Amino acid sequence: MVNYSWSVDEFLDQCKQSGDSAYTAFRSLLEKLEDPTTRAPARVFLSDLQKRFSSGETSEQCLSTFHFRIQDVVLDQDEGYGGRKKLTTMVIPSIFIPEDWSFTFYEGLNRHPDSIFKDKTVAELGCGNGWISIAIAEKLSPLKVYGLDINPRAVKISWINLYLNALDENGQPIYDGENKTLLDKVEFHESDLLSYCRDRGIEFERIVGCIPQILNPNPDAMSKMITENASEEFLYSLSNYCALQGFVEDQFGLGLIARAVEEGISVIKPMGIMIFNMGGRPGQGVCKRLFERRGFRVTKLWQTKVIQAADTDISALVEIEKNSPHRFEFFMGLAGDQPICARTAWAYGKAGGRISHALSVYSCQLRQPNQVKTIFEFLKNGFHEISSSLDLSFEDDSVADEKIPFLAYLASILKGNSFFPYESPAGSNRFRNLIAGFMRTYHHIPLNADSVVIFPSRAVAIENALRLFSPRLAIVDEHLTRHLPRQWLTSLKIKSTDTDNPSEDILTVIEAPHQSDLMIELIKKLKPQVVITGTAHFEAVTSSAFKHLLDVTRKIGSRLFLDISDHFELSSLPGSNGVLKYLSRTPLPSHAAVICGLVKNQVYSDLEVAFVISEEEAIFKALSKTVELLEGNTALISQYYYGCLFRELLAFQLADRHPPAERVCENEQPTEMIGFASSALSVLDSAELSIAETENSSPIHMDVDKSFLPLPSSVKASIFESFARQNMAESETDITTSIRQFIKSNYGFPTSTGTEFIYADCSLALFNKLVLCCIQEGGTLCFPAGSNGNYVSSAKFLKANILNVPTRSEFGFKLSEETLTGVFESSNNPWLYISGPTINPTGLVYSNREMENILSVCAKFGAKVVIDTSFSGLEYDFEGCGVWDLEGSLARLYSSSKPSFCVSLLGGLSLKLLTGGLTCGFLALNQPLLVDAFHSFPGLSKPHSTVKYTMKKLLSLQDQKTGGLMEAIAEQKRILCNRAKRLKQTLEICGWEVLECHAGVSMVAKPSAYLNKVMRLKDTAFEMKINDSNIREAILRATGLCINSAPWTGIHGYCRFTFALEDTEFGQALACIIKFKDLFSN
């Protein structure tokens, strides 16, 4: 072991042997410095060693001969500076030797005021021999500095340098004004970037770094183990080169910096600052964007030119230029001002020329630190592959203030939830509460969530309201009619007659001017049953125009829907709004409702959601049901986005600081108003729609066509990436080619250049437009018994002429050719809806042959066929189950059938692609007349570009036939198959007759053991005689489990159970089935 009592000559003899021997000698000396009992003499020994090589010439000779060098680094040349003006530091060949890079970096740090480091915890990445960490501690008064380097020898030498400067030549501590030494302020640790501190939960106010930025020309070299016994050449290369890091910036040699920045985000405190030295070789724009796209505001502190180190091989950059359009920036000498590319610089350098490059010091601060931290916390947990898509650079702060919080919220949702939870058709409870909270806080309206219904768009809300009431005559603001059915706007039938057929859609809409006095004049003259209008901007500030409209419509007996979309501001300083002023003083009258479309966000001009306020409970409930019947639901992502905006506006407010004033009710009763349409009323009363959750109950839903199984990581990644991206090309969100390929490969469905593809948030909305086409041409809509009850109810709500096609249990409730022929023979202009390959709700599957036979019958009678594939894609019994090839048979049938025969393919992607609550419906139409008829019914809520991007990406992953998504699909099929077996077993044990399913997420069963029995609930007077129509209510009351009964399935006696529930809920559902059985056992 090296002894501190050695002579300098003996020490030098050992160092002279080799660089490794020199390192061994200094490592032993460090052990003496670390021991308080031997520290002073060891430091004296270092002083004697330095004196031996005091001149510059002998110092250089020392490095070449004895493999170390001790020299001074000047910190400040200002004579007025009262602190230490220089540091004493040593280096060895296997670590980074201070040069222009590090000196420029230190100059950049000095550009900051000293105060930004005072009393702060600082990390230096790539500390080398530690001189910058020590200089920061000496000059800038930090609380603590952690010097970090991946090179273990660099860390040892840094400690030696710390002792060199913390102790004087006699080995005595040097104290500062706070009676502290550098040993109290600085630590050095071996660390791959920030791993040491991250693993120990150490956080920083400041992170600085001078990190290699050229890819190693020998990539295999970087895969070696990094130990202090590695070769000098390898350890020194760590100072010049970096390996590929898996970041998009790798192509510029900046991958290691990118990783350092992302690791820094996780450990930097919210108001922290990062300062990095950046070589300008990739170009200043590239360097700056590295930080900006990760959510930083960037300031360039200092820039100069430095000579490219002669021992750094830039051939890796030449190779990058060869394979990409990017050109690096070098200069010919320090005086050159025209950039040259890496290839030219390489050639010039080989010829003996000196090449230089820009060197900049950037100071970076997160613009929204907590949210950005949340985003990167999500990405590092299995989603690193999408980090290259993240772009948090914004020219407009208002865009950043909106998008970054949403991305953070989306990240927390995707990280914290394995699936999208069930939400009421009236809208997410959270979102409705946020809207109500905004109204209470900013407009002093004592609103609650039970007065707010969410719609996909303002146009949908208006059309649904009109269909709910089906008025003979409606007056609609001319600015709000663009998306209404063409027939309503061209009808001249203003007055009803005795010959009117109540089942016909005879609604007439008269367009009216925007100005309230002209609107009121029309209302008085025409006496419409429903009025839908907005207000002009000059009338919106006060409530007088609104009050006048309320008075006139009340006296005439008109229902009033007032649109405030153009005047509603999502702002912490919203402008004056006359309607909302009125509502702060007076409850909304029973005949009036307020419509508000939300489109005024800073990021997505096409992202819309709407809400309707009605303080009349019956109207609220009815409107909620129209969403379920006609739209399926409102896109969750849209609700999340706008919910985040409302949350940001409410987050800093103190709750209930200003309780709303008491509102005074209007005493005047309105004239008798139009009620709900008879067709709507019958459906709303009898249809088995969703059971609303209450504060005291949370039903288990085996009655909804959604999957609550875990979302695969590829789905979460695609969803997040769709929002993380900016400036997506139209081709990236055009899913038509992908859908065309999808339906061809799965169903062999023929498409041509004339095929029209139409998209909607949900396939149900597309189906309902087809129902309207059927009604318009006087068709008869045929549903096989055993069709999805929501679709049947929707068609009834729309007043379609419906015919049920009998099915038989011995055929698994599938359509038979014989029965279908009999039905078509007595039908006028038949339309056939059929679910396949997977049949919802039975879970059985139509084979390719069965479907061809059915289509042959349809062709014979010229029927229009709607094949609904929305519930297909999860066939789990055998390979090839659920895959059709209809192209050949349809080509033959089209050539020989009646001209009216056509087949339309309806579908959804949520079950097939495992996206859960994120839905996207598609419709392929091949008949031009049907295409024209379909487009006469606008108002379709279309999927947002982010949803289409997600679906396209997932369809691409599915086409690969291997990988994580395909494995997840196979796993979910296995889970569903096992669930089906467990559910069947439980139901049979409990006295149900079960029809075994082979696909999908639902099955049907007959409650044979319970029919005609009386159910009595303990501790209540409630009792009920069970039949196949009321068993749903009975099970819900007794257990809290929601199922669908026979009226929903259309199969006499059979109920429907969906089982794609979250695992715990599925277990609870089975327990509920057993609990219900036990009620009859006692």
PDB file of C-alpha atoms in Angstrom, residues 67-245:
ATOM      1  CA  HIS A  67       0.564   9.801 -16.230  1.00  0.00           C
ATOM      2  CA  PHE A  68      -0.834  12.638 -14.124  1.00  0.00           C
ATOM      3  CA  ARG A  69      -0.796  16.399 -14.028  1.00  0.00           C
ATOM      4  CA  ILE A  70      -1.486  18.957 -11.292  1.00  0.00           C
ATOM      5  CA  GLN A  71      -2.232  22.504 -12.397  1.00  0.00           C
ATOM      6  CA  ASP A  72      -4.169  25.624 -11.478  1.00  0.00           C
ATOM      7  CA  VAL A  73      -7.493  26.698 -13.035  1.00  0.00           C
ATOM      8  CA  VAL A  74      -8.154  30.465 -12.835  1.00  0.00           C
ATOM      9  CA  LEU A  75     -11.712  31.189 -11.651  1.00  0.00           C
ATOM     10  CA  ASP A  76     -11.808  34.966 -11.727  1.00  0.00           C
ATOM     11  CA  GLN A  77      -9.485  37.643 -13.044  1.00  0.00           C
ATOM     12  CA  ASP A  78     -11.413  40.492 -11.432  1.00  0.00           C
ATOM     13  CA  GLU A  79      -9.095  42.133  -8.936  1.00  0.00           C
ATOM     14  CA  GLY A  80     -12.084  43.288  -6.938  1.00  0.00           C
ATOM     15  CA  TYR A  81     -13.240  39.721  -6.399  1.00  0.00           C
ATOM     16  CA  GLY A  82     -12.608  38.776  -2.806  1.00  0.00           C
ATOM     17  CA  GLY A  83     -12.894  35.019  -3.084  1.00  0.00           C
ATOM     18  CA  ARG A  84     -10.445  32.373  -4.210  1.00  0.00           C
ATOM     19  CA  LYS A  85      -9.172  33.203  -7.682  1.00  0.00           C
ATOM     20  CA  LYS A  86      -7.969  29.769  -8.711  1.00  0.00           C
ATOM     21  CA  LEU A  87      -8.380  26.061  -8.030  1.00  0.00           C
ATOM     22  CA  THR A  88      -5.683  23.396  -7.946  1.00  0.00           C
ATOM     23  CA  THR A  89      -6.706  20.300  -9.906  1.00  0.00           C
ATOM     24  CA  MET A  90      -5.166  17.100 -11.167  1.00  0.00           C
ATOM     25  CA  VAL A  91      -6.015  14.833 -14.087  1.00  0.00           C
ATOM     26  CA  ILE A  92      -5.004  11.409 -15.345  1.00  0.00           C
ATOM     27  CA  PRO A  93      -5.145  10.148 -18.961  1.00  0.00           C
ATOM     28  CA  SER A  94      -8.237   7.961 -18.475  1.00  0.00           C
ATOM     29  CA  ILE A  95     -10.566  10.880 -17.631  1.00  0.00           C
ATOM     30  CA  PHE A  96     -11.768  14.023 -19.379  1.00  0.00           C
ATOM     31  CA  ILE A  97      -9.074  16.696 -19.295  1.00  0.00           C
ATOM     32  CA  PRO A  98     -10.422  20.256 -18.990  1.00  0.00           C
ATOM     33  CA  GLU A  99     -10.342  22.073 -22.324  1.00  0.00           C
ATOM     34  CA  ASP A 100     -12.311  24.677 -24.266  1.00  0.00           C
ATOM     35  CA  TRP A 101     -15.540  22.705 -23.806  1.00  0.00           C
ATOM     36  CA  SER A 102     -15.504  22.856 -20.038  1.00  0.00           C
ATOM     37  CA  PHE A 103     -14.066  26.378 -19.847  1.00  0.00           C
ATOM     38  CA  THR A 104     -16.823  27.671 -22.144  1.00  0.00           C
ATOM     39  CA  PHE A 105     -19.354  25.858 -20.006  1.00  0.00           C
ATOM     40  CA  TYR A 106     -18.070  27.509 -16.858  1.00  0.00           C
ATOM     41  CA  GLU A 107     -18.198  30.889 -18.600  1.00  0.00           C
ATOM     42  CA  GLY A 108     -21.834  30.196 -19.437  1.00  0.00           C
ATOM     43  CA  LEU A 109     -22.586  29.363 -15.806  1.00  0.00           C
ATOM     44  CA  ASN A 110     -21.040  32.686 -14.860  1.00  0.00           C
ATOM     45  CA  ARG A 111     -23.476  34.461 -17.137  1.00  0.00           C
ATOM     46  CA  HIS A 112     -26.176  33.630 -14.608  1.00  0.00           C
ATOM     47  CA  PRO A 113     -26.299  35.826 -11.515  1.00  0.00           C
ATOM     48  CA  ASP A 114     -24.630  34.179  -8.539  1.00  0.00           C
ATOM     49  CA  SER A 115     -27.918  34.204  -6.678  1.00  0.00           C
ATOM     50  CA  ILE A 116     -29.479  31.450  -8.806  1.00  0.00           C
ATOM     51  CA  PHE A 117     -27.112  28.944  -7.159  1.00  0.00           C
ATOM     52  CA  LYS A 118     -27.104  30.389  -3.654  1.00  0.00           C
ATOM     53  CA  ASP A 119     -28.393  27.883  -1.086  1.00  0.00           C
ATOM     54  CA  LYS A 120     -29.474  25.518  -3.887  1.00  0.00           C
ATOM     55  CA  THR A 121     -28.844  21.807  -4.330  1.00  0.00           C
ATOM     56  CA  VAL A 122     -26.905  21.287  -7.556  1.00  0.00           C
ATOM     57  CA  ALA A 123     -25.982  18.267  -9.671  1.00  0.00           C
ATOM     58  CA  GLU A 124     -23.228  18.298 -12.262  1.00  0.00           C
ATOM     59  CA  LEU A 125     -23.466  15.557 -14.886  1.00  0.00           C
ATOM     60  CA  GLY A 126     -20.226  14.365 -16.440  1.00  0.00           C
ATOM     61  CA  CYS A 127     -18.144  16.076 -13.802  1.00  0.00           C
ATOM     62  CA  GLY A 128     -14.816  14.683 -15.118  1.00  0.00           C
ATOM     63  CA  ASN A 129     -12.098  15.700 -12.657  1.00  0.00           C
ATOM     64  CA  GLY A 130     -14.658  17.680 -10.644  1.00  0.00           C
ATOM     65  CA  TRP A 131     -13.278  21.169 -11.150  1.00  0.00           C
ATOM     66  CA  ILE A 132     -16.611  22.746 -12.188  1.00  0.00           C
ATOM     67  CA  SER A 133     -18.459  21.224  -9.210  1.00  0.00           C
ATOM     68  CA  ILE A 134     -15.774  22.550  -6.895  1.00  0.00           C
ATOM     69  CA  ALA A 135     -15.817  25.952  -8.619  1.00  0.00           C
ATOM     70  CA  ILE A 136     -19.594  26.215  -8.234  1.00  0.00           C
ATOM     71  CA  ALA A 137     -19.278  25.383  -4.554  1.00  0.00           C
ATOM     72  CA  GLU A 138     -16.452  27.840  -4.090  1.00  0.00           C
ATOM     73  CA  LYS A 139     -17.830  30.818  -5.983  1.00  0.00           C
ATOM     74  CA  LEU A 140     -21.641  30.534  -6.173  1.00  0.00           C
ATOM     75  CA  SER A 141     -22.572  29.568  -2.567  1.00  0.00           C
ATOM     76  CA  PRO A 142     -24.794  26.520  -3.188  1.00  0.00           C
ATOM     77  CA  LEU A 143     -26.146  24.408  -0.358  1.00  0.00           C
ATOM     78  CA  LYS A 144     -24.774  21.193  -1.845  1.00  0.00           C
ATOM     79  CA  VAL A 145     -23.166  20.070  -5.106  1.00  0.00           C
ATOM     80  CA  TYR A 146     -23.266  16.480  -6.332  1.00  0.00           C
ATOM     81  CA  GLY A 147     -20.630  15.771  -8.996  1.00  0.00           C
ATOM     82  CA  LEU A 148     -21.633  12.710 -11.020  1.00  0.00           C
ATOM     83  CA  ASP A 149     -19.714  10.752 -13.608  1.00  0.00           C
ATOM     84  CA  ILE A 150     -20.027   7.290 -15.128  1.00  0.00           C
ATOM     85  CA  ASN A 151     -16.235   6.903 -15.134  1.00  0.00           C
ATOM     86  CA  PRO A 152     -15.234   5.472 -11.727  1.00  0.00           C
ATOM     87  CA  ARG A 153     -11.687   6.814 -12.083  1.00  0.00           C
ATOM     88  CA  ALA A 154     -13.038  10.310 -12.702  1.00  0.00           C
ATOM     89  CA  VAL A 155     -14.956  10.121  -9.425  1.00  0.00           C
ATOM     90  CA  LYS A 156     -11.825   9.106  -7.479  1.00  0.00           C
ATOM     91  CA  ILE A 157      -9.775  11.920  -9.013  1.00  0.00           C
ATOM     92  CA  SER A 158     -12.590  14.381  -8.288  1.00  0.00           C
ATOM     93  CA  TRP A 159     -12.430  13.476  -4.596  1.00  0.00           C
ATOM     94  CA  ILE A 160      -8.682  14.053  -4.610  1.00  0.00           C
ATOM     95  CA  ASN A 161      -9.241  17.461  -6.224  1.00  0.00           C
ATOM     96  CA  LEU A 162     -11.835  18.239  -3.580  1.00  0.00           C
ATOM     97  CA  TYR A 163      -9.303  17.571  -0.828  1.00  0.00           C
ATOM     98  CA  LEU A 164      -6.696  19.549  -2.726  1.00  0.00           C
ATOM     99  CA  ASN A 165      -8.931  22.635  -2.521  1.00  0.00           C
ATOM    100  CA  ALA A 166     -10.720  22.055   0.771  1.00  0.00           C
ATOM    101  CA  LEU A 167      -7.403  21.878   2.664  1.00  0.00           C
ATOM    102  CA  ASP A 168      -4.473  24.249   2.530  1.00  0.00           C
ATOM    103  CA  GLU A 169      -0.882  23.209   1.766  1.00  0.00           C
ATOM    104  CA  ASN A 170      -0.435  22.274   5.416  1.00  0.00           C
ATOM    105  CA  GLY A 171      -3.466  20.020   5.391  1.00  0.00           C
ATOM    106  CA  GLN A 172      -5.669  22.368   7.390  1.00  0.00           C
ATOM    107  CA  PRO A 173      -9.348  22.993   6.501  1.00  0.00           C
ATOM    108  CA  ILE A 174     -10.182  26.201   4.604  1.00  0.00           C
ATOM    109  CA  TYR A 175     -13.400  27.709   5.987  1.00  0.00           C
ATOM    110  CA  ASP A 176     -15.754  30.108   4.236  1.00  0.00           C
ATOM    111  CA  GLY A 177     -17.846  32.890   5.789  1.00  0.00           C
ATOM    112  CA  GLU A 178     -20.398  30.323   7.016  1.00  0.00           C
ATOM    113  CA  ASN A 179     -17.648  28.315   8.725  1.00  0.00           C
ATOM    114  CA  LYS A 180     -17.982  25.517   6.160  1.00  0.00           C
ATOM    115  CA  THR A 181     -15.376  23.831   4.009  1.00  0.00           C
ATOM    116  CA  LEU A 182     -15.750  22.482   0.496  1.00  0.00           C
ATOM    117  CA  LEU A 183     -16.004  19.028   2.056  1.00  0.00           C
ATOM    118  CA  ASP A 184     -19.317  20.130   3.563  1.00  0.00           C
ATOM    119  CA  LYS A 185     -20.621  21.340   0.207  1.00  0.00           C
ATOM    120  CA  VAL A 186     -19.468  18.827  -2.413  1.00  0.00           C
ATOM    121  CA  GLU A 187     -19.835  15.091  -2.982  1.00  0.00           C
ATOM    122  CA  PHE A 188     -18.775  12.964  -5.937  1.00  0.00           C
ATOM    123  CA  HIS A 189     -20.433   9.712  -6.952  1.00  0.00           C
ATOM    124  CA  GLU A 190     -20.199   7.164  -9.716  1.00  0.00           C
ATOM    125  CA  SER A 191     -23.462   7.482 -11.592  1.00  0.00           C
ATOM    126  CA  ASP A 192     -24.887   6.823 -15.036  1.00  0.00           C
ATOM    127  CA  LEU A 193     -26.263  10.326 -15.472  1.00  0.00           C
ATOM    128  CA  LEU A 194     -28.652  10.869 -12.515  1.00  0.00           C
ATOM    129  CA  SER A 195     -29.174   7.259 -11.485  1.00  0.00           C
ATOM    130  CA  TYR A 196     -27.369   7.650  -8.141  1.00  0.00           C
ATOM    131  CA  CYS A 197     -29.608  10.514  -7.051  1.00  0.00           C
ATOM    132  CA  ARG A 198     -32.784   9.169  -8.623  1.00  0.00           C
ATOM    133  CA  ASP A 199     -32.409   5.874  -6.764  1.00  0.00           C
ATOM    134  CA  ARG A 200     -32.001   7.753  -3.480  1.00  0.00           C
ATOM    135  CA  GLY A 201     -34.800  10.258  -3.961  1.00  0.00           C
ATOM    136  CA  ILE A 202     -32.461  13.268  -4.088  1.00  0.00           C
ATOM    137  CA  GLU A 203     -34.002  16.301  -5.797  1.00  0.00           C
ATOM    138  CA  PHE A 204     -32.274  19.371  -7.189  1.00  0.00           C
ATOM    139  CA  GLU A 205     -32.917  23.039  -7.819  1.00  0.00           C
ATOM    140  CA  ARG A 206     -30.133  23.139 -10.402  1.00  0.00           C
ATOM    141  CA  ILE A 207     -28.744  20.539 -12.814  1.00  0.00           C
ATOM    142  CA  VAL A 208     -25.747  21.385 -14.988  1.00  0.00           C
ATOM    143  CA  GLY A 209     -23.936  19.205 -17.462  1.00  0.00           C
ATOM    144  CA  CYS A 210     -21.256  18.964 -20.122  1.00  0.00           C
ATOM    145  CA  ILE A 211     -21.978  15.633 -21.841  1.00  0.00           C
ATOM    146  CA  PRO A 212     -20.465  13.810 -24.879  1.00  0.00           C
ATOM    147  CA  GLN A 213     -22.400  14.486 -28.092  1.00  0.00           C
ATOM    148  CA  ILE A 214     -20.834  12.330 -30.795  1.00  0.00           C
ATOM    149  CA  LEU A 215     -21.864   8.736 -31.470  1.00  0.00           C
ATOM    150  CA  ASN A 216     -19.021   6.311 -30.948  1.00  0.00           C
ATOM    151  CA  PRO A 217     -17.689   5.212 -34.354  1.00  0.00           C
ATOM    152  CA  ASN A 218     -17.265   1.780 -32.760  1.00  0.00           C
ATOM    153  CA  PRO A 219     -20.712   1.096 -31.182  1.00  0.00           C
ATOM    154  CA  ASP A 220     -19.621  -2.286 -29.808  1.00  0.00           C
ATOM    155  CA  ALA A 221     -17.043  -0.541 -27.626  1.00  0.00           C
ATOM    156  CA  MET A 222     -19.774   1.209 -25.649  1.00  0.00           C
ATOM    157  CA  SER A 223     -21.296  -2.104 -24.591  1.00  0.00           C
ATOM    158  CA  LYS A 224     -18.321  -2.959 -22.368  1.00  0.00           C
ATOM    159  CA  MET A 225     -18.693  -3.017 -18.618  1.00  0.00           C
ATOM    160  CA  ILE A 226     -17.614   0.260 -17.044  1.00  0.00           C
ATOM    161  CA  THR A 227     -15.269  -0.476 -14.139  1.00  0.00           C
ATOM    162  CA  GLU A 228     -12.212   1.289 -12.762  1.00  0.00           C
ATOM    163  CA  ASN A 229     -10.092  -1.578 -14.085  1.00  0.00           C
ATOM    164  CA  ALA A 230     -11.213  -1.030 -17.691  1.00  0.00           C
ATOM    165  CA  SER A 231      -8.612   0.145 -20.176  1.00  0.00           C
ATOM    166  CA  GLU A 232      -7.509   3.769 -20.185  1.00  0.00           C
ATOM    167  CA  GLU A 233      -8.579   4.132 -23.816  1.00  0.00           C
ATOM    168  CA  PHE A 234     -12.100   2.920 -23.108  1.00  0.00           C
ATOM    169  CA  LEU A 235     -12.561   5.058 -20.004  1.00  0.00           C
ATOM    170  CA  TYR A 236     -11.289   8.131 -21.833  1.00  0.00           C
ATOM    171  CA  SER A 237     -13.686   7.459 -24.732  1.00  0.00           C
ATOM    172  CA  LEU A 238     -16.559   7.983 -22.302  1.00  0.00           C
ATOM    173  CA  SER A 239     -15.565  11.658 -22.313  1.00  0.00           C
ATOM    174  CA  ASN A 240     -15.821  12.004 -26.099  1.00  0.00           C
ATOM    175  CA  TYR A 241     -18.444   9.569 -27.317  1.00  0.00           C
ATOM    176  CA  CYS A 242     -21.902   8.330 -26.418  1.00  0.00           C
ATOM    177  CA  ALA A 243     -23.875   5.228 -27.362  1.00  0.00           C
ATOM    178  CA  LEU A 244     -27.303   5.088 -28.951  1.00  0.00           C
ATOM    179  CA  GLN A 245     -29.887   5.892 -26.275  1.00  0.00           C
TER     180      GLN A 245
END
